[in-house]
PDB file of C-alpha atoms and ligand atoms in Angstrom:
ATOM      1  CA  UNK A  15      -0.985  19.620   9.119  1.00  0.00           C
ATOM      2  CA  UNK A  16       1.847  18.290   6.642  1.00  0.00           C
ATOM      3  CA  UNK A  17       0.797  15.446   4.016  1.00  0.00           C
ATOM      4  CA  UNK A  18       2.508  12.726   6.330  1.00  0.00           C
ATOM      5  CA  UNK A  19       0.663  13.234   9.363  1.00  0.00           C
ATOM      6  CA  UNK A  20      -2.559  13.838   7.613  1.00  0.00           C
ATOM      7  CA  UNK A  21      -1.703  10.300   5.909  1.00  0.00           C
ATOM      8  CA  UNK A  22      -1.462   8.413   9.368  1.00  0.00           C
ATOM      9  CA  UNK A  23      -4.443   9.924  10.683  1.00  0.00           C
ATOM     10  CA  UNK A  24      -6.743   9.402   7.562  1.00  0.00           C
ATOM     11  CA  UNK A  25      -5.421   5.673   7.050  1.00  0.00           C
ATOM     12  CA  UNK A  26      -7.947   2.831   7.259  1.00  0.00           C
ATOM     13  CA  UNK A  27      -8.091  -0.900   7.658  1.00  0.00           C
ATOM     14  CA  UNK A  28     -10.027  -1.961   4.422  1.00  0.00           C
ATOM     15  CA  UNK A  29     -12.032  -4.952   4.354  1.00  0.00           C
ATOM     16  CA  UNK A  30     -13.828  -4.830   0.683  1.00  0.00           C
ATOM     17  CA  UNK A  31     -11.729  -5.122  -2.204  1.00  0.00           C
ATOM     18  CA  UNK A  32     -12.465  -4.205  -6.270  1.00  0.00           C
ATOM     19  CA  UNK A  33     -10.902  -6.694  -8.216  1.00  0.00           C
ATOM     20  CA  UNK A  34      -9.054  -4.928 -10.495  1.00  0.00           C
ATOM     21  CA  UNK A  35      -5.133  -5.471  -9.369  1.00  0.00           C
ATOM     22  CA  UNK A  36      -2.741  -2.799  -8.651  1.00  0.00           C
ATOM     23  CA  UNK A  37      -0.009  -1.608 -10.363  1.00  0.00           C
ATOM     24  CA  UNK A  38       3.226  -3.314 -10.250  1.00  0.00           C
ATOM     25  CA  UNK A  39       4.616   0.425 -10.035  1.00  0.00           C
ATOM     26  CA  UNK A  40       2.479   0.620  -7.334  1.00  0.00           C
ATOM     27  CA  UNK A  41       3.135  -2.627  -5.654  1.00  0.00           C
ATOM     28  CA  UNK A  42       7.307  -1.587  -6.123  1.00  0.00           C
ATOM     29  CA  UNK A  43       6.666   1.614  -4.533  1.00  0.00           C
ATOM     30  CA  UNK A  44       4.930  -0.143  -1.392  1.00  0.00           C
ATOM     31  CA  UNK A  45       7.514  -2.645  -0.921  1.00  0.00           C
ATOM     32  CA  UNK A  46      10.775  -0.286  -1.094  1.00  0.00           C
ATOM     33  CA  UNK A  47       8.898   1.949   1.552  1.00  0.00           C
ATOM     34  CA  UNK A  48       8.697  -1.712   3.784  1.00  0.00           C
ATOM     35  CA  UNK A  49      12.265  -2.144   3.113  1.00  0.00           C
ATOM     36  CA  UNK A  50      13.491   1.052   4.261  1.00  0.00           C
ATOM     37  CA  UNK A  51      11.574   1.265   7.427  1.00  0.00           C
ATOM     38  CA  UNK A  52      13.562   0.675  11.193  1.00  0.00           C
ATOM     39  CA  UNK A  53      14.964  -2.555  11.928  1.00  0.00           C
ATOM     40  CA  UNK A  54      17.000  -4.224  14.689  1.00  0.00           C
ATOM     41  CA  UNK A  55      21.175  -3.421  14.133  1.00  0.00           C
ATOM     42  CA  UNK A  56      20.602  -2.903  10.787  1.00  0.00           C
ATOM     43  CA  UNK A  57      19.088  -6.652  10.498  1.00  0.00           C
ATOM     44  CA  UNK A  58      16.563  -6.264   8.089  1.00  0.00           C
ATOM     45  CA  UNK A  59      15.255  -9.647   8.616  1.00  0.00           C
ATOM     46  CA  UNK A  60      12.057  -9.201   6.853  1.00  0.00           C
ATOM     47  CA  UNK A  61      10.846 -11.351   3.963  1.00  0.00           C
ATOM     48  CA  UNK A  62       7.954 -10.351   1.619  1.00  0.00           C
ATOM     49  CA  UNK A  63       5.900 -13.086   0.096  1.00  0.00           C
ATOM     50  CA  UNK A  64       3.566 -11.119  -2.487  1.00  0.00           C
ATOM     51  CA  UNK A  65       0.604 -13.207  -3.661  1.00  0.00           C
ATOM     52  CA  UNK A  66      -0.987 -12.309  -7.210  1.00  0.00           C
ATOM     53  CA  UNK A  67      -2.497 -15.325  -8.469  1.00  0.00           C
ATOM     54  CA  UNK A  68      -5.811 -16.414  -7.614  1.00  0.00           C
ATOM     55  CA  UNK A  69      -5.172 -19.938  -7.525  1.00  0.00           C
ATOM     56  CA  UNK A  70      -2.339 -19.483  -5.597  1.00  0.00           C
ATOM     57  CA  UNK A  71      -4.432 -17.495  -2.903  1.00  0.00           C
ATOM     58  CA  UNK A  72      -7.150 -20.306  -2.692  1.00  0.00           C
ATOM     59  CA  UNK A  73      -5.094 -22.694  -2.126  1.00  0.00           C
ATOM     60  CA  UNK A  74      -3.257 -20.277   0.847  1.00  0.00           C
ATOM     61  CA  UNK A  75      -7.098 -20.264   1.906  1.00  0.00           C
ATOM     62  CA  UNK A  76      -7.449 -23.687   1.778  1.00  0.00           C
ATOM     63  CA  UNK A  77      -4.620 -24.533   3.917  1.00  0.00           C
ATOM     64  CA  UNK A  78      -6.014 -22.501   6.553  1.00  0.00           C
ATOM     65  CA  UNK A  79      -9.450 -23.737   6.324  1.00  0.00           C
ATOM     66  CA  UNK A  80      -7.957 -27.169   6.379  1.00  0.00           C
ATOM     67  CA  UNK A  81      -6.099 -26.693   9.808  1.00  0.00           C
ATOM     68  CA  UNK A  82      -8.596 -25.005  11.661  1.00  0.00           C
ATOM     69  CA  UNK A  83     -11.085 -27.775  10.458  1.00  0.00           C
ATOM     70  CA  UNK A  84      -8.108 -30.166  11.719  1.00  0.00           C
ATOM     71  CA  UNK A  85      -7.765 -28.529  15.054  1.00  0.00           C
ATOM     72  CA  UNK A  86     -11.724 -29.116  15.072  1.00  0.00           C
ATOM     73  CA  UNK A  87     -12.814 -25.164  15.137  1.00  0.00           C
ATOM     74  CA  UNK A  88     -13.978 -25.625  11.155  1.00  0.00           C
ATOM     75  CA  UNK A  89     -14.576 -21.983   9.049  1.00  0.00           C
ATOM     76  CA  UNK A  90     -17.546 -21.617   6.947  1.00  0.00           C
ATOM     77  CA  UNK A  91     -17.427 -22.776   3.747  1.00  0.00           C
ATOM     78  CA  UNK A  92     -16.684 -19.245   1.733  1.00  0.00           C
ATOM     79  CA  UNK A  93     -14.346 -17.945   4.784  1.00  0.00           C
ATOM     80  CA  UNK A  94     -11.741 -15.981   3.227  1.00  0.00           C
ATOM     81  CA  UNK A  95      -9.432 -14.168   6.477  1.00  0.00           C
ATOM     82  CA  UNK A  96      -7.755 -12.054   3.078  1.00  0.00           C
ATOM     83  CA  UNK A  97     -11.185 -10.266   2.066  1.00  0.00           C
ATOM     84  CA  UNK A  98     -10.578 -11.164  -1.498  1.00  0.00           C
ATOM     85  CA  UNK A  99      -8.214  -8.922  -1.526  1.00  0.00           C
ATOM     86  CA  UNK A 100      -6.048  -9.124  -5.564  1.00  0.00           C
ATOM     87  CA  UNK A 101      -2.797  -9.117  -3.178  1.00  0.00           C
ATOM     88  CA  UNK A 102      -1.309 -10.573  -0.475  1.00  0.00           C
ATOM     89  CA  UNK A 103       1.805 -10.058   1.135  1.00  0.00           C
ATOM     90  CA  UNK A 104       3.125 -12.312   3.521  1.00  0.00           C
ATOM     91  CA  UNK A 105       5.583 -11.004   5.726  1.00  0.00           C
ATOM     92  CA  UNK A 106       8.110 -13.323   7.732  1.00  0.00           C
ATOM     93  CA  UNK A 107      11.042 -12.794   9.635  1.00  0.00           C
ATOM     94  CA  UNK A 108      14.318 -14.570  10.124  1.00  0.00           C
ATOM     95  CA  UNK A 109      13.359 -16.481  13.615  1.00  0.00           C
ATOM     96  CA  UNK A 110      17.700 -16.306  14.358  1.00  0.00           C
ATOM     97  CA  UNK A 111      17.340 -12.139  13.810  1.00  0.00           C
ATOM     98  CA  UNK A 112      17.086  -9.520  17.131  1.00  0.00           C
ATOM     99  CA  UNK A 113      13.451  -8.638  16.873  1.00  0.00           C
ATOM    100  CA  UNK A 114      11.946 -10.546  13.653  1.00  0.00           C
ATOM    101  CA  UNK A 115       8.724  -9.449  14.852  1.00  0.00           C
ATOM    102  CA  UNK A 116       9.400  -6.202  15.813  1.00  0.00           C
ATOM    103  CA  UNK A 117      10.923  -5.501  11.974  1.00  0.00           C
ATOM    104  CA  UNK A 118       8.715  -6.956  10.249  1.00  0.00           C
ATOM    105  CA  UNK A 119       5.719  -4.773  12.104  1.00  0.00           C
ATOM    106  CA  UNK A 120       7.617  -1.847  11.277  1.00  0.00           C
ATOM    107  CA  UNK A 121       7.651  -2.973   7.668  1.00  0.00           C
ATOM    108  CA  UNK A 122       4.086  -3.601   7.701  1.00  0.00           C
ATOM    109  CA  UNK A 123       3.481  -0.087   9.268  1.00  0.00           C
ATOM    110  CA  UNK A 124       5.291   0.949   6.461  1.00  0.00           C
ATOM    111  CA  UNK A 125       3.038  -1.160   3.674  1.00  0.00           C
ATOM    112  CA  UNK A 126      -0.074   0.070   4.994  1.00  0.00           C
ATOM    113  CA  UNK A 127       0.842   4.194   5.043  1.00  0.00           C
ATOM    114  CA  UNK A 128       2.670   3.960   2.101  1.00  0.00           C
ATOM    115  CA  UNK A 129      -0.592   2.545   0.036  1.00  0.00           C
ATOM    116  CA  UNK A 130      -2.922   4.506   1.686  1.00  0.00           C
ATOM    117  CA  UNK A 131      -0.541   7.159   0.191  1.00  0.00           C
ATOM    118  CA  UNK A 132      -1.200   6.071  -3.255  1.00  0.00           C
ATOM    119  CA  UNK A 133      -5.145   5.522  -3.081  1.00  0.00           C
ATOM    120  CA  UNK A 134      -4.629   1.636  -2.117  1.00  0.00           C
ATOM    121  CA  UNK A 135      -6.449  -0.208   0.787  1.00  0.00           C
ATOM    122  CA  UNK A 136      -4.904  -2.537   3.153  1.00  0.00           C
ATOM    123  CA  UNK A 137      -5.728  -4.413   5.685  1.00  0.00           C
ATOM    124  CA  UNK A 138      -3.347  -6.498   8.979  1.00  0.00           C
ATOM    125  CA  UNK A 139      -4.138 -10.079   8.599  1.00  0.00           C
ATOM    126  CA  UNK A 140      -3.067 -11.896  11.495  1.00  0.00           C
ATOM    127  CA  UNK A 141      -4.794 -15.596  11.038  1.00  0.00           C
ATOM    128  CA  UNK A 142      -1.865 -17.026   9.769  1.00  0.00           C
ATOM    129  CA  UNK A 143       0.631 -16.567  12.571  1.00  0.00           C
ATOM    130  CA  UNK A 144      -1.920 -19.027  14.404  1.00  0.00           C
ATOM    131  CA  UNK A 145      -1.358 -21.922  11.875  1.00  0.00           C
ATOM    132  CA  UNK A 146       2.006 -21.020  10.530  1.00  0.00           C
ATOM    133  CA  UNK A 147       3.858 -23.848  11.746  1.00  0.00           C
ATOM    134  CA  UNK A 148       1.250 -26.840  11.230  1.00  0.00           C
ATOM    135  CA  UNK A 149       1.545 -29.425   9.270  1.00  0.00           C
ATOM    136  CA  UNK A 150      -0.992 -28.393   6.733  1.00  0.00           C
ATOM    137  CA  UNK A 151       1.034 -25.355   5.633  1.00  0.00           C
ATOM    138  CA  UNK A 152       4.303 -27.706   5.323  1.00  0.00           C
ATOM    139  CA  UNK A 153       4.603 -27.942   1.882  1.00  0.00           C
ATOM    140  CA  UNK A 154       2.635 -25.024   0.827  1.00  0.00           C
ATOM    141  CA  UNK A 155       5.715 -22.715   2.795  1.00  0.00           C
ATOM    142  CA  UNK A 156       8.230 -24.321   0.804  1.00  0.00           C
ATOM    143  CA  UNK A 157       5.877 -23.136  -2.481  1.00  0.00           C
ATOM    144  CA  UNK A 158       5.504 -20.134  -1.872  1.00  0.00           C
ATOM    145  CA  UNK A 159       9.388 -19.917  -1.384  1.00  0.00           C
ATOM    146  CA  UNK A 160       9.091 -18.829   2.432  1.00  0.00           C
ATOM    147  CA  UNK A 161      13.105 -18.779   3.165  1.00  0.00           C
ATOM    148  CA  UNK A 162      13.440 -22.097   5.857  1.00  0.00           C
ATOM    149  CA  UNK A 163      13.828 -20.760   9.289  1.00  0.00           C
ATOM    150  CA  UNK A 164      11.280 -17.857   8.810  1.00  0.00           C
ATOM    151  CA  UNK A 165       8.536 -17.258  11.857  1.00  0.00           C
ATOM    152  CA  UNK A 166       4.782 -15.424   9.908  1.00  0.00           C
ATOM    153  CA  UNK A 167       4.715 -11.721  11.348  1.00  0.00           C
ATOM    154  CA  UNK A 168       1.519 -11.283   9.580  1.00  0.00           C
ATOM    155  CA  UNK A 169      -0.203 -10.738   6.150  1.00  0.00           C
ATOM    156  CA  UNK A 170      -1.136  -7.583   4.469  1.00  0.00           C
ATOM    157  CA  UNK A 171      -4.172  -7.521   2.179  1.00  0.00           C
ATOM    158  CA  UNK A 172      -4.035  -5.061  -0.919  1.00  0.00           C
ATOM    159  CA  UNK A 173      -6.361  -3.516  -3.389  1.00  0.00           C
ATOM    160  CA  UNK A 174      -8.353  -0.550  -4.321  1.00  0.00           C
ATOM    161  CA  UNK A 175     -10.908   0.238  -1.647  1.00  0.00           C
ATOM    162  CA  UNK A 176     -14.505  -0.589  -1.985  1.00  0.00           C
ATOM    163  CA  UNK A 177     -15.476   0.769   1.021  1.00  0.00           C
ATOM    164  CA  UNK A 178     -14.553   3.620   2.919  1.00  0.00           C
ATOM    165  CA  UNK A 179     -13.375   2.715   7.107  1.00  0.00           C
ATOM    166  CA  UNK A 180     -14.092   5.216  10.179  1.00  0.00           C
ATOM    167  CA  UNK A 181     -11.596   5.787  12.750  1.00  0.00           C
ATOM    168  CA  UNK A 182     -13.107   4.790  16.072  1.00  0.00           C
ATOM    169  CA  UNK A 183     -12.137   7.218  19.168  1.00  0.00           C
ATOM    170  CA  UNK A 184      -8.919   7.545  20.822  1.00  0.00           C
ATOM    171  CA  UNK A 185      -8.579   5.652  23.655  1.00  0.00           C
ATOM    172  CA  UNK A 186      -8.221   8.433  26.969  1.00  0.00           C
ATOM    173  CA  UNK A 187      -5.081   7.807  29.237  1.00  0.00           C
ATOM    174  CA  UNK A 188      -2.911   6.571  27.219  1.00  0.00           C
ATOM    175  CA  UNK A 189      -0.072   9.245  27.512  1.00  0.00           C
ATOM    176  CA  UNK A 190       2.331  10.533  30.051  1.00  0.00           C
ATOM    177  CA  UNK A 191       4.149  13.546  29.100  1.00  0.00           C
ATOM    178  CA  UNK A 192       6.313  14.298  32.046  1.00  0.00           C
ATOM    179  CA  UNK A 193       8.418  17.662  32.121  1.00  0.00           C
TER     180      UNK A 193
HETATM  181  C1  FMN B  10      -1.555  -6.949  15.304  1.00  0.00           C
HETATM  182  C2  FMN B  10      -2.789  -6.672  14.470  1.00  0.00           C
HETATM  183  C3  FMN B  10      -3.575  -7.722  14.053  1.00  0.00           C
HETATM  184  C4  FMN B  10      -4.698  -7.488  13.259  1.00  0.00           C
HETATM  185  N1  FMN B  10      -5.388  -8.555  12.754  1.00  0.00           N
HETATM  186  C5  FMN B  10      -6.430  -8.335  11.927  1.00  0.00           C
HETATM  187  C6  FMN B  10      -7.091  -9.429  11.307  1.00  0.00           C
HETATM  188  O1  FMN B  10      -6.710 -10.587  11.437  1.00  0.00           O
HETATM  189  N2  FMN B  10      -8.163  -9.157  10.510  1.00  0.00           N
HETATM  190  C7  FMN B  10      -8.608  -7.880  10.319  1.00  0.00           C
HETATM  191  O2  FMN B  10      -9.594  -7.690   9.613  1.00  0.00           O
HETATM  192  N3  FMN B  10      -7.982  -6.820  10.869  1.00  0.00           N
HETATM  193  C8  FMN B  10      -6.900  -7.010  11.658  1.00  0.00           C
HETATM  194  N4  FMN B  10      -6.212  -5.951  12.179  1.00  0.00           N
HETATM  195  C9  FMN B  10      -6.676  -4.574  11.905  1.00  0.00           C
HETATM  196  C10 FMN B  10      -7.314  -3.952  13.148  1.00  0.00           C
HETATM  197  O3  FMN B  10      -8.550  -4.564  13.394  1.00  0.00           O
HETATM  198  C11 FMN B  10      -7.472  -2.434  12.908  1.00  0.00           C
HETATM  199  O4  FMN B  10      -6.218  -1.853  12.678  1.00  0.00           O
HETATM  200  C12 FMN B  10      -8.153  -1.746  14.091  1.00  0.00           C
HETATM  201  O5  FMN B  10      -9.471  -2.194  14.265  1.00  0.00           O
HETATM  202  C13 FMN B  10      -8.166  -0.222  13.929  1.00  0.00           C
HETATM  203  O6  FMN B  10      -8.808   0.143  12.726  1.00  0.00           O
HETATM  204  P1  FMN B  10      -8.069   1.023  11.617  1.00  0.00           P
HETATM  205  O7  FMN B  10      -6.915   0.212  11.085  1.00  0.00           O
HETATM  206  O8  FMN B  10      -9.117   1.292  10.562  1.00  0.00           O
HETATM  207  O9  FMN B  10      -7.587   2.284  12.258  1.00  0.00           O
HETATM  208  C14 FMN B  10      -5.069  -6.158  12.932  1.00  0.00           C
HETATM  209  C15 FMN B  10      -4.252  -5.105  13.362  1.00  0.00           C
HETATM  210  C16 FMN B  10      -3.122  -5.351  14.077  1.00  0.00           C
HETATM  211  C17 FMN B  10      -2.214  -4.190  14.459  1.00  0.00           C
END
């Protein structure tokens, strides 16, 4: 089996975090692979948010803790959706593109094989697409220099893996090959 294939198959979703921060080579390397995967005529409407600073991704915890207390569904007290991960990328896409969605999951497909390449763990966050356009996360958006008129696709967490995952099994009948 070729080194790409064997890198899609052995990838993980990785929940536990070291806290030692990657390399900015590495985090350059992860984002040009993101930026070069498939997108809509060309469109490229993907925009990467990438969190560094702890303070910075407290207070992105905060906000969230504060809405879903808000909506009245409160988290626990040390509830961190991001694992602790050291980064964060927050991937939006331009809501007036094709399929903002659709290019931004490619780009994320993209993030997560291309640091599993390099020895990094990731993980799909998906918590913030549920809050994304409350009040609470207003301000915080225009902070974080989200571009205006930019829907959440998701959030990526990064960091060298302190754990290792487990594929579960295939689902059966999921393919029709028809000759
Ligand atoms: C659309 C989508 C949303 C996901 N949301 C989350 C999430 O919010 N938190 C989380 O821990 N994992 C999330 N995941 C990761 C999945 O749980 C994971 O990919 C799946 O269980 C298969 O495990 P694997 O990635 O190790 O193969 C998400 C994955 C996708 C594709």
């Amino acid at each position: 089996m070729n080194e790409i294939l064997k890198n899609i198959l052995s990838r993980r979703s990785i929940r536990k975090f070291k806290q030692e921060q990657i390399k900015d080579e590495e985090l350059q390397s992860i984002i040009e692979a993101a930026k070069y995967a498939p997108s809509a005529m060309n469109q490229q409407s993907w925009h990467f948010t990438v969190v560094q600073n702890k303070e910075v991704l407290s207070k992105i915890v905060d906000s969230i803790k504060l809405a879903y207390k808000n909506l009245g569904e409160p988290k626990p007290e040390n509830f961190n959706p991001f694992y602790d991960s050291p980064t964060l990328i927050i991937v939006t896409g331009d809501e007036k593109a094709i399929a903002p969605q659709n290019d931004g999951s490619l780009a994320i497909g993209n993030i997560l094989l291309a640091a599993h390449s390099l020895g990094i763990g990731s993980c799909w966050i998906h918590i913030l697409n549920f809050i994304f356009n409350r009040d609470e996360f207003k301000d915080l958006k225009r902070e974080l220099g989200i571009p205006e008129g930019y829907v959440s696709v998701a959030a990526v967490a990064l960091g060298y893996k302190d754990m290792e995952g487990k594929a579960a099994p295939r689902k059966e009948g999921t393919v029709n090959i028809i000759k």
